[in-house]
Amino acid sequence: MHSRPFQFTAYAQNKGAESEGQVQSVRDWMLTDAFWRWAWCVSLIVAMLAGVACYEWWDDIVRVWPAAARLYLPG
C-alpha cells in the first residue's frame, strides 16, 4: 500500500510524453540565475522589436484601427 494518497498534477498527465528526469532538469534550470538573465534579455528584445514594429507600421495600424490615432496626437 502507498503511504501517500494519489494526487492529480499536471506533471502526472505528461509522464507518458516526458521522462521525470527531463521535467526535473527543466525545473532545476529555471531556478538558476542564468535562466532568468536569459529570460529577461529575451523579453527585452521582444519588447523592443514590438516597439519598433509599432513605430514602423503606425500608419497601417491607424488605418486598421482608427481609435489608435488618439493615442498619439502630434503638435
PDB file of C-alpha atoms in Angstrom:
ATOM      1  CA  MET A   1       0.000   0.000   0.000  1.00  0.00           C
ATOM      2  CA  HIS A   2       1.060   3.534  -0.652  1.00  0.00           C
ATOM      3  CA  SER A   3       1.566   5.774   2.327  1.00  0.00           C
ATOM      4  CA  ARG A   4       0.586   8.912   0.389  1.00  0.00           C
ATOM      5  CA  PRO A   5      -2.755   9.375  -1.360  1.00  0.00           C
ATOM      6  CA  PHE A   6      -2.641   9.748  -5.122  1.00  0.00           C
ATOM      7  CA  GLN A   7      -2.536  13.377  -6.212  1.00  0.00           C
ATOM      8  CA  PHE A   8      -3.509  14.727  -9.602  1.00  0.00           C
ATOM      9  CA  THR A   9      -0.934  17.079 -11.048  1.00  0.00           C
ATOM     10  CA  ALA A  10      -0.202  18.485 -14.469  1.00  0.00           C
ATOM     11  CA  TYR A  11       3.077  16.576 -14.447  1.00  0.00           C
ATOM     12  CA  ALA A  12       1.326  13.280 -13.797  1.00  0.00           C
ATOM     13  CA  GLN A  13      -0.541  13.704 -17.078  1.00  0.00           C
ATOM     14  CA  ASN A  14       2.686  14.258 -19.019  1.00  0.00           C
ATOM     15  CA  LYS A  15       4.589  11.239 -17.720  1.00  0.00           C
ATOM     16  CA  GLY A  16       3.880   9.296 -20.890  1.00  0.00           C
ATOM     17  CA  ALA A  17       5.349  12.018 -23.103  1.00  0.00           C
ATOM     18  CA  GLU A  18       8.295  13.122 -20.965  1.00  0.00           C
ATOM     19  CA  SER A  19      10.509  11.334 -18.553  1.00  0.00           C
ATOM     20  CA  GLU A  20      10.579  12.541 -14.969  1.00  0.00           C
ATOM     21  CA  GLY A  21      14.282  13.350 -15.288  1.00  0.00           C
ATOM     22  CA  GLN A  22      13.656  15.819 -18.106  1.00  0.00           C
ATOM     23  CA  VAL A  23      10.977  17.629 -16.117  1.00  0.00           C
ATOM     24  CA  GLN A  24      13.241  17.822 -13.081  1.00  0.00           C
ATOM     25  CA  SER A  25      16.147  19.160 -15.150  1.00  0.00           C
ATOM     26  CA  VAL A  26      13.921  21.913 -16.580  1.00  0.00           C
ATOM     27  CA  ARG A  27      12.786  22.790 -13.056  1.00  0.00           C
ATOM     28  CA  ASP A  28      16.389  22.915 -11.862  1.00  0.00           C
ATOM     29  CA  TRP A  29      17.401  25.100 -14.823  1.00  0.00           C
ATOM     30  CA  MET A  30      14.550  27.535 -14.110  1.00  0.00           C
ATOM     31  CA  LEU A  31      15.902  28.036 -10.592  1.00  0.00           C
ATOM     32  CA  THR A  32      19.275  29.296 -11.818  1.00  0.00           C
ATOM     33  CA  ASP A  33      20.297  32.926 -12.275  1.00  0.00           C
ATOM     34  CA  ALA A  34      21.465  32.182 -15.810  1.00  0.00           C
ATOM     35  CA  PHE A  35      17.963  31.172 -16.869  1.00  0.00           C
ATOM     36  CA  TRP A  36      16.416  34.360 -15.536  1.00  0.00           C
ATOM     37  CA  ARG A  37      19.128  36.547 -17.079  1.00  0.00           C
ATOM     38  CA  TRP A  38      18.439  34.848 -20.407  1.00  0.00           C
ATOM     39  CA  ALA A  39      14.656  35.216 -19.971  1.00  0.00           C
ATOM     40  CA  TRP A  40      14.923  38.931 -19.159  1.00  0.00           C
ATOM     41  CA  CYS A  41      17.177  39.535 -22.169  1.00  0.00           C
ATOM     42  CA  VAL A  42      14.800  37.711 -24.495  1.00  0.00           C
ATOM     43  CA  SER A  43      11.768  39.573 -23.142  1.00  0.00           C
ATOM     44  CA  LEU A  44      13.583  42.914 -23.521  1.00  0.00           C
ATOM     45  CA  ILE A  45      14.476  42.113 -27.132  1.00  0.00           C
ATOM     46  CA  VAL A  46      10.884  41.073 -27.906  1.00  0.00           C
ATOM     47  CA  ALA A  47       9.551  44.294 -26.330  1.00  0.00           C
ATOM     48  CA  MET A  48      11.996  46.382 -28.364  1.00  0.00           C
ATOM     49  CA  LEU A  49      11.016  44.586 -31.569  1.00  0.00           C
ATOM     50  CA  ALA A  50       7.329  45.185 -30.799  1.00  0.00           C
ATOM     51  CA  GLY A  51       8.031  48.888 -30.240  1.00  0.00           C
ATOM     52  CA  VAL A  52       9.968  49.179 -33.499  1.00  0.00           C
ATOM     53  CA  ALA A  53       7.209  47.322 -35.358  1.00  0.00           C
ATOM     54  CA  CYS A  54       4.550  49.701 -33.989  1.00  0.00           C
ATOM     55  CA  TYR A  55       6.710  52.700 -34.933  1.00  0.00           C
ATOM     56  CA  GLU A  56       7.344  51.436 -38.463  1.00  0.00           C
ATOM     57  CA  TRP A  57       3.756  50.394 -39.188  1.00  0.00           C
ATOM     58  CA  TRP A  58       1.901  53.112 -37.258  1.00  0.00           C
ATOM     59  CA  ASP A  59       0.061  54.439 -40.356  1.00  0.00           C
ATOM     60  CA  ASP A  60      -1.148  50.939 -41.205  1.00  0.00           C
ATOM     61  CA  ILE A  61      -2.231  50.354 -37.603  1.00  0.00           C
ATOM     62  CA  VAL A  62      -4.254  53.593 -37.643  1.00  0.00           C
ATOM     63  CA  ARG A  63      -5.830  52.620 -40.960  1.00  0.00           C
ATOM     64  CA  VAL A  64      -6.993  49.288 -39.489  1.00  0.00           C
ATOM     65  CA  TRP A  65      -7.814  50.649 -36.003  1.00  0.00           C
ATOM     66  CA  PRO A  66      -8.767  54.364 -36.244  1.00  0.00           C
ATOM     67  CA  ALA A  67      -9.064  54.737 -32.463  1.00  0.00           C
ATOM     68  CA  ALA A  68      -5.290  54.251 -32.238  1.00  0.00           C
ATOM     69  CA  ALA A  69      -4.834  57.687 -33.801  1.00  0.00           C
ATOM     70  CA  ARG A  70      -5.967  59.208 -30.494  1.00  0.00           C
ATOM     71  CA  LEU A  71      -3.002  57.614 -28.716  1.00  0.00           C
ATOM     72  CA  TYR A  72      -0.604  59.982 -30.451  1.00  0.00           C
ATOM     73  CA  LEU A  73      -1.648  63.476 -31.482  1.00  0.00           C
ATOM     74  CA  PRO A  74       1.330  65.449 -32.829  1.00  0.00           C
ATOM     75  CA  GLY A  75       1.706  69.125 -32.053  1.00  0.00           C
TER      76      GLY A  75
END
